Each structure stands twice: as structure tokens, then as C-alpha cells.
Amino acid sequence: MNPWEKLKPPQPMREVEDTAFKRASREANKIPYKGKVETARKREKTRVSVLARTVLTHINRAIKILDAYFEADPFYRDLINLYFDEKEIKRIHKRFLGIAKAIEEIRDEYINKILSEEDPDEMKKWRRVGQGKISTFLHRAAEDMDYVIRLYKYARRLPSIDPDKPTFIVAGPPNTGKSTLVNTLSTAKTKTASYPFTTKDIHVGHIEVGPVRGQIIDTPGLLDREMSDRNEIELKAIAALRNLVGDILYIYDISRDAYYPIERQHNILREIMKAFPDKKIIPIANKMDMPHEENLRRASEIHGDSLIKISLATGQGVDRLKKLVEERILRHYRDILSR
Ligand SMILES: Nc1nc2c(ncn2[C@@H]2O[C@H](COP(=O)(O)OP(=O)(O)O)[C@@H](O)[C@H]2O)c(=O)[nH]1
Ligand SMILES: [Mg+2]
């Protein structure tokens, strides 16, 4: 699961301040009148405590977002680190923990001062000083809060993948049948998400093998051309996929209408092999319902018996592929358990 999916976003500090002050005076005004001194005491106390509470809510949301980063699988951390520096995340985390503590202390200190006063003007004075101190922290943390909000917005859109489950990555040139394959093999509904450096949505599907669950992800625009085309940061986004345990399903289009000639399709596969030295790549020849004999011959020559020939249009060969994928899911599942 995406660790940020269920977390609530904090608001920018300017808005937090605005909401917090308004809420504090609203709550204070709700307190019924019971004599001048007693009413003033309760109202001033409420103003401080509601302000502190509202501010702490948002600071704590920010802390949770950063906690999720530290607890996340390397897959997610690598993706966050494409744009957000670990040192900066650590610094802000520490700072927000400090600010939360300081605000609690200010709240307690000034509520105590208010409670021990007998003069409403003095109470008001302490309330103002307390509120001012809390505001100062808010202003100082504004930029860091904006950083956390940016991180959250980015993180929340990352694909929802469980890195503890076998995950199959579908690769291959455009139009070879990647999306169709994900839909065909998925037993549960697929989810869409965004992935850094892809303009198209990626799909995550689930494959159930008895009680075991595997995942299958489509990677449009990510593993569909040569790695030499990519800049450094794109390569890092691709490299994050190495953290996932599972094979790569590489799809050739062996029809006459293939987007790329067969040699280029093979070349892309070779580059993917280099980028994922630890992963097994299962080569698949799709569109067997309309094969181009020369393309098929060449792909068979390269891969021999390991080439899985299918047609997603007619279903030919799909059962054999399904079986193989299920076997591999169980195998990776055992590996993950014994880690
Ligand atoms: N004839 C034929 N067409 C197919 C087959 N598999 C997929 N297609 C078609 O090829 C096109 C591209 O498929 P898609 O799954 O979107 O490819 P992707 O770009 O790799 O995700 C679509 O029009 C599919 O309907 C197949 O086995 N045979
Ligand atoms: Mg597609």
C-alpha cells in the first residue's frame, strides 16, 4: 500500500494560523457568562488552548507524513529521494518534533499564568503573549511546512504497491500489448497511479494464486525504449523498480505492424537486462494471431524455447503464460518469506 494514501494533509502555516485564531475566538465566545473574572479566565484559557490544539493538529500531520518516509520500503524512499533530500527530511522532522514540544510548553505555561490571575486585563495580557509566542513558531516553520506539503502531494500519487509481495513488471515497446496483458492476467481490478517521469498513468493489477497475492504493473513510457535515451533522474526512477521482488515480462510485437523493428525490440530488452541485472526476464511474443514470419523467426532464434508465444486477441498461449507467472509468484513468495 502507498504509505501516504490514508494520511491527512496539513495546511500551509498561513492558513493554519488564520483558522486557528478564528476557531480560538469562536470557541471562547461560546463560553457562557458567569461573572466577570471567572468568564474572562475561561475565555482566555480557551483561546490559548484552542490555538495550540489547532496548530498541533497540523504539525502532527506533517510529522506523520515524514514518519511514513522513514518507515517506507526502499522502493518508496528511492522515489521520494528523486525530488526530496533525505537530510532535509530529517532536519524538518527533528524541527517539527521540537516545535510541537515547544508549543505544548508555551500552552501550559500561559494557561497556568492565566489561571493564577485575578485581573481580567492581566489574563488578556498573558493570553496575548502566549499567542504571540505560538505565532512566532508558526512563521518560522512556514517554509518547512510548504516542503512537507509538496512531499505529501507527490508521495500520495505514487503507485500503491506492496513491496512485500511478488511484483511483475511489464516492459516492451509501445503498442505491443502491455496494458492488455495486465488486464488479462489481473484477477482483481487494476488501480491507476502516476509514476515519476511518465505522463501516462500506470496500472497496478493483482494476481491471486490460492491464498498468495502477486502484483503486476504496467509501465507505459518507462521501459519502452533504450536506456541511453534517458537522463540521470529518469534512470533513477527506473532503478527504484529494482527494489521490487519479481520478474520482468518483456513483450515483443511480432506482427507486421510492430511499432519498432524486431532488432530494436531486442535491443531494448538487452538494455533492460543491463538495468536490472538481478531480475529474470521472461520474453513474450505477442500478436501470434497475425505474425510476421521473419519477426517470429528472429525472436525464436534469439530466445529459443524460453520465448512464450501468445495472442492476447485470441487467447492462444495465454494459459501457459498464466501458469508460468503463477509458479514464479509462488517461488518469489517463498523467497520473500525466507528473507
Ligand atoms: N491483433 C492483435 N492485437 C493485439 C493483441 N494484443 C494487443 N493488441 C492490440 O494492440 C494495441 C496495443 O495494445 P496495448 O495493450 O494498448 O499496448 P501497450 O501500448 O503496450 O500497452 C491495442 O489496439 C490492442 O488491442 C494481439 O494479440 N493481437
Ligand atoms: Mg499501454
Short mmCIF file of C-alpha atoms and ligand atoms in Angstrom, two decimals:
data_model
loop_
_atom_site.label_atom_id
_atom_site.label_comp_id
_atom_site.label_asym_id
_atom_site.label_seq_id
_atom_site.Cartn_x
_atom_site.Cartn_y
_atom_site.Cartn_z
CA MET A 1 0.00 0.00 0.00
CA ASN A 2 1.09 3.57 -0.61
CA PRO A 3 2.13 4.72 2.90
CA TRP A 4 0.71 8.23 2.35
CA GLU A 5 -2.61 7.20 0.89
CA LYS A 6 -4.54 7.37 4.16
CA LEU A 7 -2.74 10.28 5.79
CA LYS A 8 -4.36 13.67 6.13
CA PRO A 9 -2.66 16.68 4.58
CA PRO A 10 -1.52 19.58 6.75
CA GLN A 11 -2.42 23.11 5.69
CA PRO A 12 0.11 25.80 4.89
CA MET A 13 1.06 27.70 8.04
CA ARG A 14 -0.62 30.94 6.92
CA GLU A 15 -3.93 29.11 6.65
CA VAL A 16 -3.32 27.20 9.88
CA GLU A 17 -2.75 30.49 11.67
CA ASP A 18 -5.84 32.05 10.21
CA THR A 19 -8.08 29.07 11.03
CA ALA A 20 -6.57 28.61 14.48
CA PHE A 21 -7.13 32.21 15.59
CA LYS A 22 -10.66 32.27 14.25
CA ARG A 23 -11.51 28.99 15.89
CA ALA A 24 -9.95 30.11 19.17
CA SER A 25 -12.08 33.24 19.41
CA ARG A 26 -15.21 31.42 18.24
CA GLU A 27 -14.79 28.76 20.93
CA ALA A 28 -14.00 31.39 23.56
CA ASN A 29 -17.13 33.38 22.71
CA LYS A 30 -19.27 30.30 23.13
CA ILE A 31 -18.42 30.14 26.81
CA PRO A 32 -21.47 31.38 28.79
CA TYR A 33 -21.10 34.40 31.02
CA LYS A 34 -20.69 33.58 34.71
CA GLY A 35 -19.29 36.65 36.36
CA LYS A 36 -16.56 38.90 35.01
CA VAL A 37 -13.42 37.26 36.41
CA GLU A 38 -14.43 33.64 36.01
CA THR A 39 -15.67 34.19 32.44
CA ALA A 40 -12.52 36.06 31.41
CA ARG A 41 -10.36 33.31 32.87
CA LYS A 42 -12.17 30.57 30.97
CA ARG A 43 -12.25 32.51 27.73
CA GLU A 44 -8.59 33.47 27.74
CA LYS A 45 -7.60 29.93 28.64
CA THR A 46 -9.73 28.59 25.77
CA ARG A 47 -8.16 30.98 23.31
CA VAL A 48 -4.71 29.67 24.14
CA SER A 49 -5.65 26.01 24.24
CA VAL A 50 -7.69 26.02 21.01
CA LEU A 51 -4.96 27.88 19.17
CA ALA A 52 -2.35 25.40 20.38
CA ARG A 53 -4.56 22.41 19.57
CA THR A 54 -5.28 23.53 16.01
CA VAL A 55 -1.66 24.28 15.30
CA LEU A 56 -0.53 20.97 16.81
CA THR A 57 -3.00 19.06 14.64
CA HIS A 58 -1.27 20.31 11.52
CA ILE A 59 2.26 19.97 12.86
CA ASN A 60 1.46 16.38 13.86
CA ARG A 61 0.06 15.64 10.41
CA ALA A 62 3.33 16.86 8.93
CA ILE A 63 5.29 14.68 11.38
CA LYS A 64 3.24 11.62 10.35
CA ILE A 65 3.98 12.27 6.69
CA LEU A 66 7.69 12.33 7.45
CA ASP A 67 7.42 9.29 9.76
CA ALA A 68 5.92 7.41 6.82
CA TYR A 69 9.02 8.20 4.80
CA PHE A 70 11.33 6.71 7.43
CA GLU A 71 9.17 3.60 7.74
CA ALA A 72 8.67 3.14 3.99
CA ASP A 73 10.21 0.43 1.86
CA PRO A 74 13.31 1.46 -0.13
CA PHE A 75 11.14 1.41 -3.25
CA TYR A 76 9.16 4.37 -1.98
CA ARG A 77 12.13 6.09 -0.37
CA ASP A 78 14.06 6.00 -3.65
CA LEU A 79 11.11 7.58 -5.44
CA ILE A 80 10.79 10.30 -2.80
CA ASN A 81 14.52 10.97 -2.99
CA LEU A 82 14.24 11.83 -6.68
CA TYR A 83 12.94 15.21 -5.53
CA PHE A 84 13.33 15.35 -1.76
CA ASP A 85 16.61 15.10 0.05
CA GLU A 86 16.86 12.71 2.99
CA LYS A 87 18.95 15.16 5.02
CA GLU A 88 16.33 17.87 4.56
CA ILE A 89 13.56 15.46 5.54
CA LYS A 90 15.48 14.54 8.71
CA ARG A 91 16.10 18.16 9.56
CA ILE A 92 12.44 19.14 9.20
CA HIS A 93 11.28 16.06 11.13
CA LYS A 94 13.51 16.96 14.04
CA ARG A 95 12.47 20.59 13.88
CA PHE A 96 8.75 19.80 13.87
CA LEU A 97 9.13 17.47 16.84
CA GLY A 98 10.86 20.35 18.64
CA ILE A 99 8.18 22.86 17.65
CA ALA A 100 5.38 20.54 18.82
CA LYS A 101 7.05 20.21 22.20
CA ALA A 102 7.68 23.95 22.47
CA ILE A 103 4.05 24.78 21.64
CA GLU A 104 2.83 22.38 24.31
CA GLU A 105 5.12 24.04 26.83
CA ILE A 106 4.01 27.54 25.89
CA ARG A 107 0.38 26.47 26.10
CA ASP A 108 0.84 25.00 29.59
CA GLU A 109 2.91 27.91 30.82
CA TYR A 110 0.47 30.62 29.70
CA ILE A 111 -2.64 28.73 30.73
CA ASN A 112 -1.10 28.49 34.20
CA LYS A 113 -0.40 32.22 34.22
CA ILE A 114 -3.98 32.97 33.15
CA LEU A 115 -5.42 30.64 35.80
CA SER A 116 -3.43 32.27 38.57
CA GLU A 117 -4.51 35.84 37.69
CA GLU A 118 -7.41 37.67 39.29
CA ASP A 119 -7.38 40.68 36.98
CA PRO A 120 -9.02 40.17 33.53
CA ASP A 121 -6.62 42.68 31.94
CA GLU A 122 -3.65 40.68 33.17
CA MET A 123 -5.21 37.46 31.84
CA LYS A 124 -5.64 39.08 28.46
CA LYS A 125 -2.04 40.23 28.51
CA TRP A 126 -0.76 36.69 29.20
CA ARG A 127 -3.03 35.23 26.57
CA ARG A 128 -1.64 37.69 24.04
CA VAL A 129 1.95 36.91 24.92
CA GLY A 130 1.24 33.16 24.69
CA GLN A 131 -0.49 33.51 21.34
CA GLY A 132 2.34 35.69 20.07
CA LYS A 133 4.91 33.07 21.00
CA ILE A 134 2.96 30.34 19.22
CA SER A 135 2.64 32.59 16.16
CA THR A 136 6.37 33.12 16.06
CA PHE A 137 6.90 29.36 15.77
CA LEU A 138 4.30 29.22 13.03
CA HIS A 139 6.03 31.86 10.98
CA ARG A 140 9.39 30.21 11.38
CA ALA A 141 8.05 26.83 10.27
CA ALA A 142 6.14 28.12 7.24
CA GLU A 143 8.69 27.19 4.60
CA ASP A 144 9.32 23.77 6.08
CA MET A 145 5.60 23.12 6.14
CA ASP A 146 5.38 24.01 2.44
CA TYR A 147 8.13 21.46 1.80
CA VAL A 148 6.20 18.75 3.64
CA ILE A 149 3.04 19.62 1.73
CA ARG A 150 4.90 19.32 -1.58
CA LEU A 151 6.32 15.97 -0.48
CA TYR A 152 2.88 14.75 0.53
CA LYS A 153 1.25 15.78 -2.76
CA TYR A 154 3.91 13.93 -4.69
CA ALA A 155 4.02 10.86 -2.44
CA ARG A 156 0.29 10.35 -2.36
CA ARG A 157 0.14 9.89 -6.12
CA LEU A 158 2.80 7.20 -6.23
CA PRO A 159 1.52 3.74 -7.10
CA SER A 160 0.05 1.64 -4.37
CA ILE A 161 2.36 -1.36 -4.30
CA ASP A 162 3.09 -3.76 -1.50
CA PRO A 163 6.86 -4.34 -1.70
CA ASP A 164 6.43 -7.49 0.40
CA LYS A 165 4.51 -9.17 -2.39
CA PRO A 166 5.91 -10.58 -5.64
CA THR A 167 5.64 -7.86 -8.26
CA PHE A 168 5.87 -8.43 -12.00
CA ILE A 169 6.88 -5.56 -14.22
CA VAL A 170 5.58 -5.45 -17.77
CA ALA A 171 8.02 -3.95 -20.26
CA GLY A 172 8.24 -3.59 -24.01
CA PRO A 173 7.94 -1.06 -26.81
CA PRO A 174 4.76 0.97 -27.30
CA ASN A 175 1.71 -0.83 -28.63
CA THR A 176 3.00 -4.37 -28.02
CA GLY A 177 0.12 -5.25 -25.67
CA LYS A 178 1.40 -4.32 -22.19
CA SER A 179 -1.84 -2.81 -20.93
CA THR A 180 -3.83 -5.64 -22.44
CA LEU A 181 -1.59 -8.18 -20.70
CA VAL A 182 -2.02 -6.52 -17.30
CA ASN A 183 -5.79 -6.60 -17.77
CA THR A 184 -5.73 -10.21 -18.95
CA LEU A 185 -3.61 -11.54 -16.08
CA SER A 186 -5.17 -9.48 -13.29
CA THR A 187 -7.73 -11.28 -11.18
CA ALA A 188 -8.68 -8.18 -9.25
CA LYS A 189 -9.42 -4.74 -10.54
CA THR A 190 -6.43 -2.67 -11.50
CA LYS A 191 -5.58 0.63 -9.89
CA THR A 192 -4.09 3.57 -11.69
CA ALA A 193 -1.40 5.81 -10.31
CA SER A 194 1.27 8.16 -11.52
CA TYR A 195 4.94 7.39 -11.66
CA PRO A 196 7.74 9.95 -11.82
CA PHE A 197 8.71 10.81 -15.41
CA THR A 198 5.79 9.15 -17.07
CA THR A 199 3.00 11.23 -18.47
CA LYS A 200 0.63 8.29 -18.72
CA ASP A 201 -0.95 6.58 -15.74
CA ILE A 202 0.49 3.28 -14.69
CA HIS A 203 -1.75 0.37 -13.78
CA VAL A 204 -1.26 -1.98 -10.89
CA GLY A 205 -3.16 -5.26 -11.06
CA HIS A 206 -3.36 -8.21 -8.69
CA ILE A 207 -2.94 -11.87 -9.42
CA GLU A 208 -4.24 -14.36 -6.90
CA VAL A 209 -2.67 -17.80 -6.68
CA GLY A 210 -4.66 -19.55 -3.97
CA PRO A 211 -4.03 -17.52 -0.84
CA VAL A 212 -0.97 -15.81 -2.31
CA ARG A 213 -1.19 -12.45 -3.98
CA GLY A 214 1.13 -11.11 -6.63
CA GLN A 215 1.09 -7.75 -8.31
CA ILE A 216 1.58 -6.85 -11.94
CA ILE A 217 2.45 -3.36 -13.10
CA ASP A 218 2.22 -1.76 -16.44
CA THR A 219 4.93 0.83 -17.07
CA PRO A 220 3.89 2.99 -20.00
CA GLY A 221 6.67 5.22 -21.17
CA LEU A 222 9.13 3.82 -18.65
CA LEU A 223 10.54 0.62 -20.10
CA ASP A 224 9.63 1.08 -23.73
CA ARG A 225 12.82 2.45 -25.27
CA GLU A 226 16.58 2.48 -24.93
CA MET A 227 18.09 3.48 -21.60
CA SER A 228 20.64 5.64 -23.43
CA ASP A 229 17.71 7.97 -24.22
CA ARG A 230 17.22 8.68 -20.56
CA ASN A 231 18.61 11.35 -18.28
CA GLU A 232 20.08 10.54 -14.93
CA ILE A 233 16.99 11.21 -12.89
CA GLU A 234 14.80 9.12 -15.20
CA LEU A 235 17.26 6.28 -14.79
CA LYS A 236 16.91 6.62 -11.02
CA ALA A 237 13.14 6.43 -11.30
CA ILE A 238 13.57 3.23 -13.26
CA ALA A 239 16.17 1.90 -10.84
CA ALA A 240 13.69 2.25 -7.96
CA LEU A 241 11.85 -0.70 -9.53
CA ARG A 242 14.84 -2.90 -8.66
CA ASN A 243 13.64 -2.86 -5.06
CA LEU A 244 10.61 -4.93 -6.05
CA VAL A 245 10.88 -8.70 -5.93
CA GLY A 246 9.66 -10.35 -9.13
CA ASP A 247 10.33 -10.85 -12.82
CA ILE A 248 10.07 -8.67 -15.87
CA LEU A 249 7.63 -9.71 -18.56
CA TYR A 250 9.05 -8.35 -21.79
CA ILE A 251 6.61 -8.21 -24.68
CA TYR A 252 7.62 -8.30 -28.32
CA ASP A 253 5.17 -7.40 -31.05
CA ILE A 254 5.91 -9.93 -33.76
CA SER A 255 3.22 -8.64 -36.13
CA ARG A 256 3.93 -6.77 -39.33
CA ASP A 257 2.57 -3.56 -37.77
CA ALA A 258 5.07 -3.56 -34.91
CA TYR A 259 5.97 -0.08 -33.74
CA TYR A 260 9.70 -0.88 -33.79
CA PRO A 261 11.60 -3.37 -35.98
CA ILE A 262 12.42 -6.63 -34.23
CA GLU A 263 16.12 -5.80 -33.80
CA ARG A 264 15.25 -2.63 -31.97
CA GLN A 265 12.76 -4.51 -29.80
CA HIS A 266 15.56 -6.91 -28.92
CA ASN A 267 17.95 -4.09 -28.23
CA ILE A 268 15.54 -2.55 -25.73
CA LEU A 269 15.28 -5.91 -23.99
CA ARG A 270 19.08 -6.07 -23.74
CA GLU A 271 19.22 -2.62 -22.18
CA ILE A 272 16.54 -3.57 -19.68
CA MET A 273 18.59 -6.66 -18.77
CA LYS A 274 21.55 -4.41 -18.05
CA ALA A 275 19.42 -2.07 -15.95
CA PHE A 276 18.00 -4.99 -13.93
CA PRO A 277 20.92 -7.41 -13.60
CA ASP A 278 19.24 -9.34 -10.77
CA LYS A 279 15.90 -9.86 -12.43
CA LYS A 280 14.74 -12.69 -14.60
CA ILE A 281 13.25 -11.51 -17.87
CA ILE A 282 10.52 -13.60 -19.44
CA PRO A 283 10.37 -12.91 -23.20
CA ILE A 284 6.92 -13.00 -24.72
CA ALA A 285 5.97 -12.81 -28.40
CA ASN A 286 2.53 -11.25 -28.68
CA LYS A 287 0.12 -10.93 -31.61
CA MET A 288 0.57 -14.52 -32.75
CA ASP A 289 -2.80 -14.18 -34.48
CA MET A 290 -1.10 -12.02 -37.10
CA PRO A 291 2.56 -12.99 -37.07
CA HIS A 292 5.15 -11.62 -39.39
CA GLU A 293 7.12 -14.78 -40.19
CA GLU A 294 10.52 -13.09 -40.27
CA ASN A 295 9.92 -11.31 -36.94
CA LEU A 296 8.77 -14.52 -35.30
CA ARG A 297 11.73 -16.47 -36.71
CA ARG A 298 14.17 -13.85 -35.39
CA ALA A 299 12.62 -13.72 -31.92
CA SER A 300 12.64 -17.52 -31.73
CA GLU A 301 16.26 -17.58 -32.83
CA ILE A 302 17.22 -15.15 -30.04
CA HIS A 303 15.28 -16.77 -27.21
CA GLY A 304 14.80 -20.38 -28.25
CA ASP A 305 12.34 -22.33 -26.13
CA SER A 306 12.09 -19.65 -23.49
CA LEU A 307 10.09 -17.41 -25.84
CA ILE A 308 6.44 -17.58 -24.86
CA LYS A 309 4.20 -17.17 -27.88
CA ILE A 310 0.79 -15.70 -27.24
CA SER A 311 -2.06 -13.80 -28.75
CA LEU A 312 -3.91 -11.61 -26.33
CA ALA A 313 -6.51 -11.15 -29.04
CA THR A 314 -7.39 -14.87 -29.40
CA GLY A 315 -6.13 -16.18 -26.06
CA GLN A 316 -3.63 -18.51 -27.71
CA GLY A 317 -0.79 -19.42 -25.34
CA VAL A 318 -2.19 -17.28 -22.54
CA ASP A 319 -2.86 -20.25 -20.22
CA ARG A 320 0.74 -21.36 -20.48
CA LEU A 321 1.92 -17.85 -19.63
CA LYS A 322 -0.52 -17.63 -16.74
CA LYS A 323 0.79 -20.91 -15.33
CA LEU A 324 4.36 -19.76 -15.58
CA VAL A 325 3.57 -16.45 -13.88
CA GLU A 326 1.73 -18.27 -11.08
CA GLU A 327 4.68 -20.59 -10.50
CA ARG A 328 7.02 -17.63 -10.35
CA ILE A 329 4.73 -15.79 -7.91
CA LEU A 330 4.83 -18.77 -5.53
CA ARG A 331 8.57 -19.00 -5.85
CA HIS A 332 9.13 -15.31 -5.13
CA TYR A 333 6.66 -15.53 -2.30
CA ARG A 334 8.78 -18.24 -0.65
CA ASP A 335 11.89 -16.12 -1.18
CA ILE A 336 10.23 -13.12 0.43
CA LEU A 337 9.13 -15.24 3.41
CA SER A 338 12.63 -16.58 3.97
CA ARG A 339 14.29 -13.15 3.80
N1 LIG B 1 -4.02 -8.45 -33.29
C1 LIG B 1 -3.70 -8.32 -32.04
N2 LIG B 1 -3.79 -7.11 -31.46
C2 LIG B 1 -3.44 -7.01 -30.15
C3 LIG B 1 -3.01 -8.11 -29.40
N3 LIG B 1 -2.71 -7.69 -28.16
C4 LIG B 1 -2.98 -6.37 -28.12
N4 LIG B 1 -3.42 -5.94 -29.32
C5 LIG B 1 -3.80 -4.61 -29.71
O1 LIG B 1 -2.61 -3.81 -29.78
C6 LIG B 1 -2.88 -2.47 -29.40
C7 LIG B 1 -1.93 -2.05 -28.29
O2 LIG B 1 -2.23 -2.77 -27.13
P1 LIG B 1 -1.91 -2.17 -25.68
O3 LIG B 1 -2.21 -3.22 -24.69
O4 LIG B 1 -2.56 -0.85 -25.52
O5 LIG B 1 -0.34 -1.96 -25.85
P2 LIG B 1 0.69 -1.14 -24.91
O6 LIG B 1 0.93 0.17 -25.59
O7 LIG B 1 1.93 -1.98 -24.92
O8 LIG B 1 0.08 -1.01 -23.57
C8 LIG B 1 -4.33 -2.44 -28.97
O9 LIG B 1 -5.09 -1.97 -30.05
C9 LIG B 1 -4.64 -3.91 -28.70
O10 LIG B 1 -6.00 -4.19 -28.90
C10 LIG B 1 -2.92 -9.38 -30.06
O11 LIG B 1 -2.56 -10.41 -29.51
N5 LIG B 1 -3.29 -9.40 -31.37
MG MG B 2 -0.37 0.73 -22.51
#
